[in-house]
Coordinates of C-alpha atoms and ligand atoms in Angstrom, one line a residue:
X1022 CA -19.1 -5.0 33.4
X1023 CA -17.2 -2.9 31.5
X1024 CA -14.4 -0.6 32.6
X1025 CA -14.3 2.9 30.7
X1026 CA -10.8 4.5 31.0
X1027 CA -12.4 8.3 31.3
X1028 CA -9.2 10.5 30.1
X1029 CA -8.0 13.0 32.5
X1030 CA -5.7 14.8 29.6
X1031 CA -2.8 14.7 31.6
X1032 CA -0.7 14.0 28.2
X1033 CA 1.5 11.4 29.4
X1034 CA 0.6 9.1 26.3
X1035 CA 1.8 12.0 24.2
X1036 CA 5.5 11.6 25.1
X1037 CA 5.6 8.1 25.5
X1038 CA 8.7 6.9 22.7
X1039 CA 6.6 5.2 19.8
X1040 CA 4.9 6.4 16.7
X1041 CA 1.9 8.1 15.4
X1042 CA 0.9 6.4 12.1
X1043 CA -0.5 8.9 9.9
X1044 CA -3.2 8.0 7.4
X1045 CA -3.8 10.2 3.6
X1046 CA -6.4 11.4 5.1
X1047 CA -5.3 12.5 7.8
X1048 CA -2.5 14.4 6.2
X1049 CA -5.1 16.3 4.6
X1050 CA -7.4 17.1 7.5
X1051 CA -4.3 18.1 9.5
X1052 CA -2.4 19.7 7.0
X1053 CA -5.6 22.1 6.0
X1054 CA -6.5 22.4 10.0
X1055 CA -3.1 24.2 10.2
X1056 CA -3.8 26.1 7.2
X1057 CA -0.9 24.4 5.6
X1058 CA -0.2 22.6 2.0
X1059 CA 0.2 19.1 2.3
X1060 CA 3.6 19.4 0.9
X1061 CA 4.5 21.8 3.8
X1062 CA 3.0 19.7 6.6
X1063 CA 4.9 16.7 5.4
X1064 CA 8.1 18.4 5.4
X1065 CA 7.7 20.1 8.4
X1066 CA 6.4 17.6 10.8
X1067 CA 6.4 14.2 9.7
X1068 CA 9.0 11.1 9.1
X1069 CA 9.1 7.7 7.5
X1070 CA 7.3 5.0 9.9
X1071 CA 9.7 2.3 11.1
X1072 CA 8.5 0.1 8.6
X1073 CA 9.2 2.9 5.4
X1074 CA 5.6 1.7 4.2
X1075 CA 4.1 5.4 5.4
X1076 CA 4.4 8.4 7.1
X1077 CA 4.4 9.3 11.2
X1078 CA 4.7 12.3 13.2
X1079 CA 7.7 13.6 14.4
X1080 CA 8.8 13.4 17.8
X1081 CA 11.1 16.3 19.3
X1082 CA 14.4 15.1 21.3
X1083 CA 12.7 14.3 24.1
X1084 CA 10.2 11.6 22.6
X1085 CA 7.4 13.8 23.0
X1086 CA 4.8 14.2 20.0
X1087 CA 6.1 17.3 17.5
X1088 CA 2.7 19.0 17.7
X1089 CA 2.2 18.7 21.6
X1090 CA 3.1 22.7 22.6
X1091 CA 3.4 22.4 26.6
X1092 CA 0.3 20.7 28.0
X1093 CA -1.6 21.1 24.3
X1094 CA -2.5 19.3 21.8
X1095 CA -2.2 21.6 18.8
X1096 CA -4.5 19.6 16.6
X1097 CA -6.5 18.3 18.9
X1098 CA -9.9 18.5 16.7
X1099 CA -8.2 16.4 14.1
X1100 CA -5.8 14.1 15.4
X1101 CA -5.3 10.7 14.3
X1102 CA -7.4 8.0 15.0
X1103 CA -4.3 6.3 16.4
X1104 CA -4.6 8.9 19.3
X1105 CA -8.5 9.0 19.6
X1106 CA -8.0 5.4 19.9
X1107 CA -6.2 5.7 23.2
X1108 CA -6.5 4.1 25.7
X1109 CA -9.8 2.5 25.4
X1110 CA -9.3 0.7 22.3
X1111 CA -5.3 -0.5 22.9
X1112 CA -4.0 -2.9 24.7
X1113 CA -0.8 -2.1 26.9
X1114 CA 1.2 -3.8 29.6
X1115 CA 1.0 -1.9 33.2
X1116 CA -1.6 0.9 32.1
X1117 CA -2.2 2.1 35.3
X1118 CA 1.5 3.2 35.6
X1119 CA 1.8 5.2 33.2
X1120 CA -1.5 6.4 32.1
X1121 CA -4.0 8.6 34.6
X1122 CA -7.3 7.9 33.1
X1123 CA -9.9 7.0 35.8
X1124 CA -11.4 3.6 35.4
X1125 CA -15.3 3.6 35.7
X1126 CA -17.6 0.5 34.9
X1127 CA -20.8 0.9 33.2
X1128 CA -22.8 -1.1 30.9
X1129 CA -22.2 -2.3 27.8
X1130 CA -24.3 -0.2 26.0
X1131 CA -22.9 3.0 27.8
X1132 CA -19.3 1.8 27.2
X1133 CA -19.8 1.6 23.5
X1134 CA -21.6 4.7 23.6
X1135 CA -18.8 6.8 25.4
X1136 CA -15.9 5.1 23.6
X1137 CA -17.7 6.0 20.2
X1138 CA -17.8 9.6 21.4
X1139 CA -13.8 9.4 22.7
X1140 CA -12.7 8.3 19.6
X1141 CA -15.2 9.6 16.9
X1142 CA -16.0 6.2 15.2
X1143 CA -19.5 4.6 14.7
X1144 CA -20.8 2.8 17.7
X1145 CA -20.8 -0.2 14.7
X1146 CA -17.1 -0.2 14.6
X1147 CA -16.5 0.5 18.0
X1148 CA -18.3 -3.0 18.6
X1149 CA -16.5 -4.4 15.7
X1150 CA -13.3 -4.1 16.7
X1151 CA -14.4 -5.0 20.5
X1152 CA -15.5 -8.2 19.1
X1153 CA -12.2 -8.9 17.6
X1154 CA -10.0 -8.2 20.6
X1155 CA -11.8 -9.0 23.6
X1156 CA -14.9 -10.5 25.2
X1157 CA -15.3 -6.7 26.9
X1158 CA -19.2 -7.1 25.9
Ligands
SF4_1287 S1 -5.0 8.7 27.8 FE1 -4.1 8.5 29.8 S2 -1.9 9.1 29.5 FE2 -3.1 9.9 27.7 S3 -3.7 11.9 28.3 FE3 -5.4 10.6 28.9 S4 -5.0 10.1 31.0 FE4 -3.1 10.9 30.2

């Protein structure tokens, strides 16, 4: 069966050290969200990725994620897929340590049907990249 990761927002994965990958539109969906021009946004809170081939958020000095304000997500009804992603569709070494989500198994269909509303993608894709990465279904 199965095993949904049901998110308990505890926002540890937000202040993990790492980087959220920003996509163009992204910037624009965030940028107008905080009723800002992209050119603002960009300046104020994001950086070259490792890799110099796009644009991440910012982290403040403690690693945490620039737009995280205490316990809040401050663009929560747009951020980036990367983030919606988490942690159903990633992979990572000793989950359980460091993330709080509650496992729960249920049925395939019920797995794609939750992780499609988690992360806001088709239940098409959702299978699609489930199919790639694992035999989950
Ligand atoms: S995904 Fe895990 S670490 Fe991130 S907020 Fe949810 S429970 Fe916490």
């Amino acid at each position: 069966m199965p095993v949904y990761q049901d998110c308990q927002r505890c926002t540890a994965c937000c202040r993990w050290p790492g980087q959220v990958r920003l996509s163009e539109a992204e910037i624009t969906r965030i940028a107008a969200f905080l009723q800002l021009s992209e050119h603002e946004f960009i300046q104020r809170y994001t950086r070259l990725q490792q890799d110099r081939r796009g644009l991440a958020l910012q982290e403040k000095s403690d690693g945490a994620c620039v737009l995280l304000h205490g316990d809040l997500c401050t663009i929560q009804p747009v951020k980036p897929q990367q983030c919606r992603d988490f942690p159903n569709l990633w992979k990572y070494p000793d989950a359980e340590k460091y993330c709080r989500a509650i496992p729960r198994e249920v049925s395939a269909d019920e797995y794609v049907r939750l992780v499609s509303a988690a992360t806001q993608r088709t239940p098409e894709e959702v299978r699609e990249i489930l199919r790639h990465e694992s035999q989950k279904l």
